[in-house]
């Protein structure tokens, strides 16, 4: 029960890595506000997880969504201790000069602006209680980019840089900020990066020394640790959850 009594907002908890993080947090004793723009997905996960999870429909590219989630955390559970910025969008492989502005804006708004919005919504509260943990879900692409995913990879590199900058500013207030870098995962997002089919999948697995894709459970385990008091001396890190890919 690493997170007993803790109250968390987890964005994008309706699917994939976020769903794994929600489930793990509940197992570890946390109460969770699950914010997702997909209402049905949020309700499904919340329904399966029981009364420790409250779903809310919201878009991480807007500040209001985070404010509403923080309000729900306080009204439903009586506080807020943790923010997990997990919701993200992927891009298909593209030569970098061919990405249109619409997709670029979506990547910037969901993968980058979300971290800014989340910070604006929760940091005043975290400062008032002199504690708090923020976890940003970045990507191995942010540290070890491959060709043709440049703007996605750059957005994740920004998330890692933001994690470090936030950590150094917020440490004196008792607030920790960390990131995890998932390698390609067994989630619906994967097909955006690599298309479908067993052959594509096998090609990706072959680049991961441990010999498998990552799972939502892997991310849940790492996230629970970094957001728990066990990690009270750890801030500003980006932890590769990558089966050795970035070695
Ligand atoms: P991953 O592999 O990163 O877990 P998924 O596509 O499986 O990717 O899950 C991402 C989750 O984030 C989905 O439930 C999706 O609805 C949610 N999401 C995506 N964009 C937003 C957004 N702008 N605001 C809130 N939730 C979002």
PDB file of C-alpha atoms and ligand atoms in Angstrom:
ATOM      1  CA  UNK A   1       0.000   0.000   0.000  1.00  0.00           C
ATOM      2  CA  UNK A   2       2.562   2.520  -1.205  1.00  0.00           C
ATOM      3  CA  UNK A   3      -0.080   5.169  -1.910  1.00  0.00           C
ATOM      4  CA  UNK A   4      -2.453   4.638   1.011  1.00  0.00           C
ATOM      5  CA  UNK A   5      -4.523   7.764   1.584  1.00  0.00           C
ATOM      6  CA  UNK A   6      -3.092   9.616  -1.419  1.00  0.00           C
ATOM      7  CA  UNK A   7      -5.361  11.392  -3.893  1.00  0.00           C
ATOM      8  CA  UNK A   8      -4.309  11.592  -7.542  1.00  0.00           C
ATOM      9  CA  UNK A   9      -5.390  13.014 -10.865  1.00  0.00           C
ATOM     10  CA  UNK A  10      -4.408  10.727 -13.751  1.00  0.00           C
ATOM     11  CA  UNK A  11      -4.969  12.018 -17.281  1.00  0.00           C
ATOM     12  CA  UNK A  12      -5.661   9.695 -20.187  1.00  0.00           C
ATOM     13  CA  UNK A  13      -6.557   6.948 -17.737  1.00  0.00           C
ATOM     14  CA  UNK A  14      -9.173   5.471 -20.034  1.00  0.00           C
ATOM     15  CA  UNK A  15      -6.737   3.412 -22.093  1.00  0.00           C
ATOM     16  CA  UNK A  16      -3.249   2.010 -22.423  1.00  0.00           C
ATOM     17  CA  UNK A  17      -0.524   3.164 -20.052  1.00  0.00           C
ATOM     18  CA  UNK A  18      -2.888   5.497 -18.198  1.00  0.00           C
ATOM     19  CA  UNK A  19      -5.283   2.653 -17.478  1.00  0.00           C
ATOM     20  CA  UNK A  20      -2.400   0.606 -16.075  1.00  0.00           C
ATOM     21  CA  UNK A  21      -1.384   3.519 -13.864  1.00  0.00           C
ATOM     22  CA  UNK A  22      -4.953   3.983 -12.578  1.00  0.00           C
ATOM     23  CA  UNK A  23      -5.262   0.284 -11.719  1.00  0.00           C
ATOM     24  CA  UNK A  24      -1.910   0.178  -9.946  1.00  0.00           C
ATOM     25  CA  UNK A  25      -2.628   3.347  -7.970  1.00  0.00           C
ATOM     26  CA  UNK A  26      -5.911   1.865  -6.717  1.00  0.00           C
ATOM     27  CA  UNK A  27      -4.149  -1.383  -5.731  1.00  0.00           C
ATOM     28  CA  UNK A  28      -1.660   0.731  -3.786  1.00  0.00           C
ATOM     29  CA  UNK A  29      -4.425   2.479  -1.839  1.00  0.00           C
ATOM     30  CA  UNK A  30      -4.848   5.751  -3.768  1.00  0.00           C
ATOM     31  CA  UNK A  31      -8.085   7.500  -4.709  1.00  0.00           C
ATOM     32  CA  UNK A  32      -8.068   8.648  -8.325  1.00  0.00           C
ATOM     33  CA  UNK A  33      -9.745  11.280 -10.468  1.00  0.00           C
ATOM     34  CA  UNK A  34      -9.491   9.811 -13.962  1.00  0.00           C
ATOM     35  CA  UNK A  35      -9.583  12.559 -16.587  1.00  0.00           C
ATOM     36  CA  UNK A  36      -9.951  11.526 -20.225  1.00  0.00           C
ATOM     37  CA  UNK A  37     -11.479  13.168 -23.262  1.00  0.00           C
ATOM     38  CA  UNK A  38     -13.111   9.806 -24.070  1.00  0.00           C
ATOM     39  CA  UNK A  39     -16.090   9.687 -21.711  1.00  0.00           C
ATOM     40  CA  UNK A  40     -16.940   6.032 -22.381  1.00  0.00           C
ATOM     41  CA  UNK A  41     -13.361   4.890 -21.789  1.00  0.00           C
ATOM     42  CA  UNK A  42     -13.104   6.855 -18.543  1.00  0.00           C
ATOM     43  CA  UNK A  43     -16.415   5.437 -17.285  1.00  0.00           C
ATOM     44  CA  UNK A  44     -15.446   1.879 -18.192  1.00  0.00           C
ATOM     45  CA  UNK A  45     -12.158   1.979 -16.263  1.00  0.00           C
ATOM     46  CA  UNK A  46     -13.741   3.805 -13.327  1.00  0.00           C
ATOM     47  CA  UNK A  47     -16.638   1.321 -13.243  1.00  0.00           C
ATOM     48  CA  UNK A  48     -14.261  -1.622 -13.149  1.00  0.00           C
ATOM     49  CA  UNK A  49     -12.024  -0.042 -10.515  1.00  0.00           C
ATOM     50  CA  UNK A  50     -14.789   0.707  -8.001  1.00  0.00           C
ATOM     51  CA  UNK A  51     -15.564   3.710  -5.826  1.00  0.00           C
ATOM     52  CA  UNK A  52     -11.911   4.762  -5.425  1.00  0.00           C
ATOM     53  CA  UNK A  53     -11.983   6.128  -9.000  1.00  0.00           C
ATOM     54  CA  UNK A  54     -14.089   9.070 -10.207  1.00  0.00           C
ATOM     55  CA  UNK A  55     -14.168   9.725 -13.961  1.00  0.00           C
ATOM     56  CA  UNK A  56     -14.310  13.205 -15.469  1.00  0.00           C
ATOM     57  CA  UNK A  57     -14.411  14.114 -19.135  1.00  0.00           C
ATOM     58  CA  UNK A  58     -11.810  16.686 -20.031  1.00  0.00           C
ATOM     59  CA  UNK A  59      -9.208  17.770 -22.563  1.00  0.00           C
ATOM     60  CA  UNK A  60      -5.687  18.254 -21.210  1.00  0.00           C
ATOM     61  CA  UNK A  61      -5.036  21.046 -23.695  1.00  0.00           C
ATOM     62  CA  UNK A  62      -7.360  23.277 -21.622  1.00  0.00           C
ATOM     63  CA  UNK A  63      -6.652  24.699 -18.177  1.00  0.00           C
ATOM     64  CA  UNK A  64     -10.348  24.434 -17.220  1.00  0.00           C
ATOM     65  CA  UNK A  65     -10.204  20.633 -17.482  1.00  0.00           C
ATOM     66  CA  UNK A  66      -7.441  20.447 -14.885  1.00  0.00           C
ATOM     67  CA  UNK A  67      -9.199  22.945 -12.627  1.00  0.00           C
ATOM     68  CA  UNK A  68     -12.371  20.840 -12.814  1.00  0.00           C
ATOM     69  CA  UNK A  69     -10.401  17.650 -12.054  1.00  0.00           C
ATOM     70  CA  UNK A  70      -8.692  19.283  -9.053  1.00  0.00           C
ATOM     71  CA  UNK A  71     -12.075  20.527  -7.782  1.00  0.00           C
ATOM     72  CA  UNK A  72     -13.468  16.995  -8.110  1.00  0.00           C
ATOM     73  CA  UNK A  73     -10.493  15.553  -6.224  1.00  0.00           C
ATOM     74  CA  UNK A  74     -11.166  17.922  -3.343  1.00  0.00           C
ATOM     75  CA  UNK A  75     -14.974  17.495  -3.307  1.00  0.00           C
ATOM     76  CA  UNK A  76     -14.993  13.700  -3.788  1.00  0.00           C
ATOM     77  CA  UNK A  77     -11.916  12.705  -1.798  1.00  0.00           C
ATOM     78  CA  UNK A  78     -10.962  15.755   0.294  1.00  0.00           C
ATOM     79  CA  UNK A  79      -7.597  16.748  -1.187  1.00  0.00           C
ATOM     80  CA  UNK A  80      -4.993  16.313  -3.888  1.00  0.00           C
ATOM     81  CA  UNK A  81      -1.449  14.904  -3.604  1.00  0.00           C
ATOM     82  CA  UNK A  82      -0.407  13.645  -7.041  1.00  0.00           C
ATOM     83  CA  UNK A  83      -0.773  14.640 -10.704  1.00  0.00           C
ATOM     84  CA  UNK A  84       0.084  12.148 -13.447  1.00  0.00           C
ATOM     85  CA  UNK A  85       0.299  13.798 -16.876  1.00  0.00           C
ATOM     86  CA  UNK A  86      -0.194  10.716 -19.002  1.00  0.00           C
ATOM     87  CA  UNK A  87      -2.582  11.662 -21.836  1.00  0.00           C
ATOM     88  CA  UNK A  88      -0.686  11.954 -25.069  1.00  0.00           C
ATOM     89  CA  UNK A  89      -0.995  11.772 -28.821  1.00  0.00           C
ATOM     90  CA  UNK A  90       1.239   9.956 -31.277  1.00  0.00           C
ATOM     91  CA  UNK A  91       2.137  10.688 -34.870  1.00  0.00           C
ATOM     92  CA  UNK A  92       2.501   8.417 -37.864  1.00  0.00           C
ATOM     93  CA  UNK A  93       6.035   8.162 -39.304  1.00  0.00           C
ATOM     94  CA  UNK A  94       6.628  11.230 -41.519  1.00  0.00           C
ATOM     95  CA  UNK A  95       9.619  13.059 -42.976  1.00  0.00           C
ATOM     96  CA  UNK A  96       9.811  16.028 -40.623  1.00  0.00           C
ATOM     97  CA  UNK A  97       9.149  18.701 -43.237  1.00  0.00           C
ATOM     98  CA  UNK A  98       5.849  17.121 -44.247  1.00  0.00           C
ATOM     99  CA  UNK A  99       3.895  17.277 -40.985  1.00  0.00           C
ATOM    100  CA  UNK A 100       0.933  19.621 -41.358  1.00  0.00           C
ATOM    101  CA  UNK A 101       0.257  22.338 -38.807  1.00  0.00           C
ATOM    102  CA  UNK A 102      -2.923  20.719 -37.538  1.00  0.00           C
ATOM    103  CA  UNK A 103      -1.096  17.614 -36.336  1.00  0.00           C
ATOM    104  CA  UNK A 104       1.810  19.679 -35.019  1.00  0.00           C
ATOM    105  CA  UNK A 105      -0.607  21.792 -32.981  1.00  0.00           C
ATOM    106  CA  UNK A 106      -2.304  18.688 -31.584  1.00  0.00           C
ATOM    107  CA  UNK A 107       1.039  17.233 -30.489  1.00  0.00           C
ATOM    108  CA  UNK A 108       2.082  20.538 -28.925  1.00  0.00           C
ATOM    109  CA  UNK A 109      -1.250  21.001 -27.155  1.00  0.00           C
ATOM    110  CA  UNK A 110      -1.662  17.488 -25.809  1.00  0.00           C
ATOM    111  CA  UNK A 111       1.954  16.487 -25.097  1.00  0.00           C
ATOM    112  CA  UNK A 112       3.363  19.872 -24.025  1.00  0.00           C
ATOM    113  CA  UNK A 113       0.676  22.414 -23.113  1.00  0.00           C
ATOM    114  CA  UNK A 114      -0.927  19.769 -20.864  1.00  0.00           C
ATOM    115  CA  UNK A 115       2.088  19.876 -18.554  1.00  0.00           C
ATOM    116  CA  UNK A 116       1.855  23.672 -18.343  1.00  0.00           C
ATOM    117  CA  UNK A 117      -1.902  23.529 -17.705  1.00  0.00           C
ATOM    118  CA  UNK A 118      -1.532  20.845 -15.070  1.00  0.00           C
ATOM    119  CA  UNK A 119       1.162  22.818 -13.267  1.00  0.00           C
ATOM    120  CA  UNK A 120      -0.972  25.964 -13.214  1.00  0.00           C
ATOM    121  CA  UNK A 121      -3.896  24.043 -11.769  1.00  0.00           C
ATOM    122  CA  UNK A 122      -2.113  22.057  -9.032  1.00  0.00           C
ATOM    123  CA  UNK A 123       1.086  23.860  -8.004  1.00  0.00           C
ATOM    124  CA  UNK A 124      -0.636  26.571  -5.889  1.00  0.00           C
ATOM    125  CA  UNK A 125      -2.378  23.799  -3.934  1.00  0.00           C
ATOM    126  CA  UNK A 126       0.796  21.713  -3.628  1.00  0.00           C
ATOM    127  CA  UNK A 127       2.676  24.786  -2.363  1.00  0.00           C
ATOM    128  CA  UNK A 128      -0.046  25.387   0.233  1.00  0.00           C
ATOM    129  CA  UNK A 129       0.323  21.824   1.601  1.00  0.00           C
ATOM    130  CA  UNK A 130       4.138  21.867   1.159  1.00  0.00           C
ATOM    131  CA  UNK A 131       4.124  18.521  -0.638  1.00  0.00           C
ATOM    132  CA  UNK A 132       2.999  16.916  -3.875  1.00  0.00           C
ATOM    133  CA  UNK A 133       4.256  14.758  -6.696  1.00  0.00           C
ATOM    134  CA  UNK A 134       3.974  15.312 -10.426  1.00  0.00           C
ATOM    135  CA  UNK A 135       4.774  12.549 -12.905  1.00  0.00           C
ATOM    136  CA  UNK A 136       5.089  13.253 -16.619  1.00  0.00           C
ATOM    137  CA  UNK A 137       4.798  10.325 -19.013  1.00  0.00           C
ATOM    138  CA  UNK A 138       7.421  11.125 -21.660  1.00  0.00           C
ATOM    139  CA  UNK A 139       8.963   8.548 -24.023  1.00  0.00           C
ATOM    140  CA  UNK A 140      12.202   6.835 -24.940  1.00  0.00           C
ATOM    141  CA  UNK A 141      11.820   8.863 -28.142  1.00  0.00           C
ATOM    142  CA  UNK A 142      12.557  11.951 -26.052  1.00  0.00           C
ATOM    143  CA  UNK A 143      16.040  10.673 -25.163  1.00  0.00           C
ATOM    144  CA  UNK A 144      16.891   8.388 -28.070  1.00  0.00           C
ATOM    145  CA  UNK A 145      14.989   9.589 -31.148  1.00  0.00           C
ATOM    146  CA  UNK A 146      14.492   7.507 -34.297  1.00  0.00           C
ATOM    147  CA  UNK A 147      13.911   9.019 -37.752  1.00  0.00           C
ATOM    148  CA  UNK A 148      10.481  10.148 -38.952  1.00  0.00           C
ATOM    149  CA  UNK A 149       8.919  10.773 -35.551  1.00  0.00           C
ATOM    150  CA  UNK A 150      10.690  14.095 -35.047  1.00  0.00           C
ATOM    151  CA  UNK A 151       7.917  16.332 -33.715  1.00  0.00           C
ATOM    152  CA  UNK A 152       6.538  13.619 -31.428  1.00  0.00           C
ATOM    153  CA  UNK A 153      10.039  12.886 -30.136  1.00  0.00           C
ATOM    154  CA  UNK A 154      10.731  16.603 -29.692  1.00  0.00           C
ATOM    155  CA  UNK A 155       7.534  17.030 -27.661  1.00  0.00           C
ATOM    156  CA  UNK A 156       8.697  14.232 -25.350  1.00  0.00           C
ATOM    157  CA  UNK A 157      12.181  15.732 -25.084  1.00  0.00           C
ATOM    158  CA  UNK A 158      10.433  18.947 -24.028  1.00  0.00           C
ATOM    159  CA  UNK A 159       8.488  16.977 -21.397  1.00  0.00           C
ATOM    160  CA  UNK A 160      11.782  15.674 -19.970  1.00  0.00           C
ATOM    161  CA  UNK A 161      13.327  19.160 -19.969  1.00  0.00           C
ATOM    162  CA  UNK A 162      10.179  20.527 -18.303  1.00  0.00           C
ATOM    163  CA  UNK A 163      10.414  17.790 -15.664  1.00  0.00           C
ATOM    164  CA  UNK A 164      13.954  18.821 -14.738  1.00  0.00           C
ATOM    165  CA  UNK A 165      13.199  22.550 -14.772  1.00  0.00           C
ATOM    166  CA  UNK A 166      10.032  22.111 -12.694  1.00  0.00           C
ATOM    167  CA  UNK A 167      11.838  19.815 -10.244  1.00  0.00           C
ATOM    168  CA  UNK A 168      14.578  22.320  -9.483  1.00  0.00           C
ATOM    169  CA  UNK A 169      12.100  25.165  -9.004  1.00  0.00           C
ATOM    170  CA  UNK A 170       9.612  23.213  -6.902  1.00  0.00           C
ATOM    171  CA  UNK A 171      11.965  21.179  -4.686  1.00  0.00           C
ATOM    172  CA  UNK A 172      12.203  23.936  -2.025  1.00  0.00           C
ATOM    173  CA  UNK A 173       8.411  23.716  -1.674  1.00  0.00           C
ATOM    174  CA  UNK A 174       8.462  19.971  -1.000  1.00  0.00           C
ATOM    175  CA  UNK A 175       7.098  19.158  -4.453  1.00  0.00           C
ATOM    176  CA  UNK A 176       8.746  16.417  -6.536  1.00  0.00           C
ATOM    177  CA  UNK A 177       8.563  16.177 -10.335  1.00  0.00           C
ATOM    178  CA  UNK A 178       9.669  13.085 -12.239  1.00  0.00           C
ATOM    179  CA  UNK A 179       9.102  11.444 -15.611  1.00  0.00           C
ATOM    180  CA  UNK A 180       8.979   7.956 -17.038  1.00  0.00           C
ATOM    181  CA  UNK A 181      10.081   7.086 -20.563  1.00  0.00           C
ATOM    182  CA  UNK A 182       8.044   4.147 -21.832  1.00  0.00           C
ATOM    183  CA  UNK A 183       9.404   2.149 -24.736  1.00  0.00           C
ATOM    184  CA  UNK A 184       6.891   1.026 -27.392  1.00  0.00           C
ATOM    185  CA  UNK A 185       3.975  -0.474 -25.513  1.00  0.00           C
ATOM    186  CA  UNK A 186       1.304  -3.034 -26.025  1.00  0.00           C
ATOM    187  CA  UNK A 187      -1.387  -0.297 -26.236  1.00  0.00           C
ATOM    188  CA  UNK A 188      -3.774   1.066 -28.900  1.00  0.00           C
ATOM    189  CA  UNK A 189      -1.335   3.946 -29.589  1.00  0.00           C
ATOM    190  CA  UNK A 190       1.278   1.582 -31.028  1.00  0.00           C
ATOM    191  CA  UNK A 191      -0.482   1.184 -34.361  1.00  0.00           C
ATOM    192  CA  UNK A 192      -0.229   4.961 -34.967  1.00  0.00           C
ATOM    193  CA  UNK A 193       3.558   4.670 -34.843  1.00  0.00           C
ATOM    194  CA  UNK A 194       4.103   1.404 -36.669  1.00  0.00           C
ATOM    195  CA  UNK A 195       0.869   0.439 -38.435  1.00  0.00           C
ATOM    196  CA  UNK A 196      -0.684  -2.946 -37.785  1.00  0.00           C
ATOM    197  CA  UNK A 197       0.528  -6.480 -38.402  1.00  0.00           C
ATOM    198  CA  UNK A 198       2.717  -9.038 -36.686  1.00  0.00           C
ATOM    199  CA  UNK A 199       5.748  -8.260 -38.853  1.00  0.00           C
ATOM    200  CA  UNK A 200       5.863  -4.595 -37.773  1.00  0.00           C
ATOM    201  CA  UNK A 201       5.428  -5.642 -34.178  1.00  0.00           C
ATOM    202  CA  UNK A 202       8.256  -8.179 -34.392  1.00  0.00           C
ATOM    203  CA  UNK A 203      10.540  -5.507 -35.878  1.00  0.00           C
ATOM    204  CA  UNK A 204       9.908  -3.237 -32.893  1.00  0.00           C
ATOM    205  CA  UNK A 205      10.342  -6.051 -30.362  1.00  0.00           C
ATOM    206  CA  UNK A 206      13.697  -6.854 -31.964  1.00  0.00           C
ATOM    207  CA  UNK A 207      14.959  -3.373 -30.950  1.00  0.00           C
ATOM    208  CA  UNK A 208      14.161  -3.986 -27.250  1.00  0.00           C
ATOM    209  CA  UNK A 209      16.912  -6.013 -25.516  1.00  0.00           C
ATOM    210  CA  UNK A 210      14.532  -7.575 -22.996  1.00  0.00           C
ATOM    211  CA  UNK A 211      12.601  -8.994 -25.935  1.00  0.00           C
ATOM    212  CA  UNK A 212       9.060  -7.741 -25.431  1.00  0.00           C
ATOM    213  CA  UNK A 213       6.915  -4.627 -25.695  1.00  0.00           C
ATOM    214  CA  UNK A 214       6.227  -2.698 -22.504  1.00  0.00           C
ATOM    215  CA  UNK A 215       2.864  -3.046 -20.775  1.00  0.00           C
ATOM    216  CA  UNK A 216       0.461  -0.786 -18.886  1.00  0.00           C
ATOM    217  CA  UNK A 217       1.440  -2.750 -15.748  1.00  0.00           C
ATOM    218  CA  UNK A 218       5.120  -1.829 -16.245  1.00  0.00           C
ATOM    219  CA  UNK A 219       4.158   1.864 -16.305  1.00  0.00           C
ATOM    220  CA  UNK A 220       1.839   1.459 -13.316  1.00  0.00           C
ATOM    221  CA  UNK A 221       4.650  -0.075 -11.268  1.00  0.00           C
ATOM    222  CA  UNK A 222       7.161   2.667 -12.105  1.00  0.00           C
ATOM    223  CA  UNK A 223       4.603   5.449 -11.631  1.00  0.00           C
ATOM    224  CA  UNK A 224       3.450   4.132  -8.238  1.00  0.00           C
ATOM    225  CA  UNK A 225       7.022   4.036  -6.975  1.00  0.00           C
ATOM    226  CA  UNK A 226       7.998   7.508  -8.207  1.00  0.00           C
ATOM    227  CA  UNK A 227       4.818   9.081  -6.791  1.00  0.00           C
ATOM    228  CA  UNK A 228       5.133   7.329  -3.426  1.00  0.00           C
ATOM    229  CA  UNK A 229       6.987   8.444  -0.317  1.00  0.00           C
ATOM    230  CA  UNK A 230       9.520   5.675  -1.018  1.00  0.00           C
ATOM    231  CA  UNK A 231      10.842   8.024  -3.707  1.00  0.00           C
ATOM    232  CA  UNK A 232      10.942  11.067  -1.407  1.00  0.00           C
ATOM    233  CA  UNK A 233      14.617  11.754  -2.287  1.00  0.00           C
ATOM    234  CA  UNK A 234      14.050  11.361  -6.040  1.00  0.00           C
ATOM    235  CA  UNK A 235      13.162  14.370  -8.149  1.00  0.00           C
ATOM    236  CA  UNK A 236      13.972  15.574 -11.663  1.00  0.00           C
ATOM    237  CA  UNK A 237      14.647  12.097 -13.019  1.00  0.00           C
ATOM    238  CA  UNK A 238      13.306  10.557 -16.196  1.00  0.00           C
ATOM    239  CA  UNK A 239      13.231   6.815 -15.669  1.00  0.00           C
ATOM    240  CA  UNK A 240      13.551   4.660 -18.772  1.00  0.00           C
ATOM    241  CA  UNK A 241      10.994   1.856 -18.623  1.00  0.00           C
ATOM    242  CA  UNK A 242      12.416   0.432 -21.773  1.00  0.00           C
ATOM    243  CA  UNK A 243      13.779  -3.098 -21.419  1.00  0.00           C
ATOM    244  CA  UNK A 244      17.254  -1.738 -22.111  1.00  0.00           C
ATOM    245  CA  UNK A 245      16.488   0.045 -25.381  1.00  0.00           C
ATOM    246  CA  UNK A 246      18.252   3.292 -24.434  1.00  0.00           C
ATOM    247  CA  UNK A 247      21.443   1.666 -23.134  1.00  0.00           C
TER     248      UNK A 247
HETATM  249  P1  LIG B   1      -0.828   5.209 -24.641  1.00  0.00           P
HETATM  250  O1  LIG B   1      -0.101   4.173 -25.429  1.00  0.00           O
HETATM  251  O2  LIG B   1       0.009   6.468 -24.465  1.00  0.00           O
HETATM  252  O3  LIG B   1      -1.365   4.719 -23.348  1.00  0.00           O
HETATM  253  P2  LIG B   1      -3.630   5.311 -25.651  1.00  0.00           P
HETATM  254  O4  LIG B   1      -4.127   5.870 -26.938  1.00  0.00           O
HETATM  255  O5  LIG B   1      -3.848   3.857 -25.347  1.00  0.00           O
HETATM  256  O6  LIG B   1      -2.071   5.708 -25.557  1.00  0.00           O
HETATM  257  O7  LIG B   1      -4.240   6.142 -24.438  1.00  0.00           O
HETATM  258  C1  LIG B   1      -4.190   7.513 -24.406  1.00  0.00           C
HETATM  259  C2  LIG B   1      -5.387   8.007 -23.591  1.00  0.00           C
HETATM  260  O8  LIG B   1      -5.294   9.426 -23.517  1.00  0.00           O
HETATM  261  C3  LIG B   1      -6.732   7.681 -24.271  1.00  0.00           C
HETATM  262  O9  LIG B   1      -7.664   7.191 -23.306  1.00  0.00           O
HETATM  263  C4  LIG B   1      -7.174   9.019 -24.830  1.00  0.00           C
HETATM  264  O10 LIG B   1      -8.592   9.171 -24.880  1.00  0.00           O
HETATM  265  C5  LIG B   1      -6.543   9.990 -23.844  1.00  0.00           C
HETATM  266  N1  LIG B   1      -6.330  11.299 -24.431  1.00  0.00           N
HETATM  267  C6  LIG B   1      -5.738  11.593 -25.619  1.00  0.00           C
HETATM  268  N2  LIG B   1      -5.739  12.911 -25.835  1.00  0.00           N
HETATM  269  C7  LIG B   1      -6.351  13.498 -24.754  1.00  0.00           C
HETATM  270  C8  LIG B   1      -6.662  14.831 -24.388  1.00  0.00           C
HETATM  271  N3  LIG B   1      -6.378  15.861 -25.184  1.00  0.00           N
HETATM  272  N4  LIG B   1      -7.262  15.042 -23.196  1.00  0.00           N
HETATM  273  C9  LIG B   1      -7.571  14.024 -22.374  1.00  0.00           C
HETATM  274  N5  LIG B   1      -7.326  12.739 -22.677  1.00  0.00           N
HETATM  275  C10 LIG B   1      -6.725  12.460 -23.857  1.00  0.00           C
END
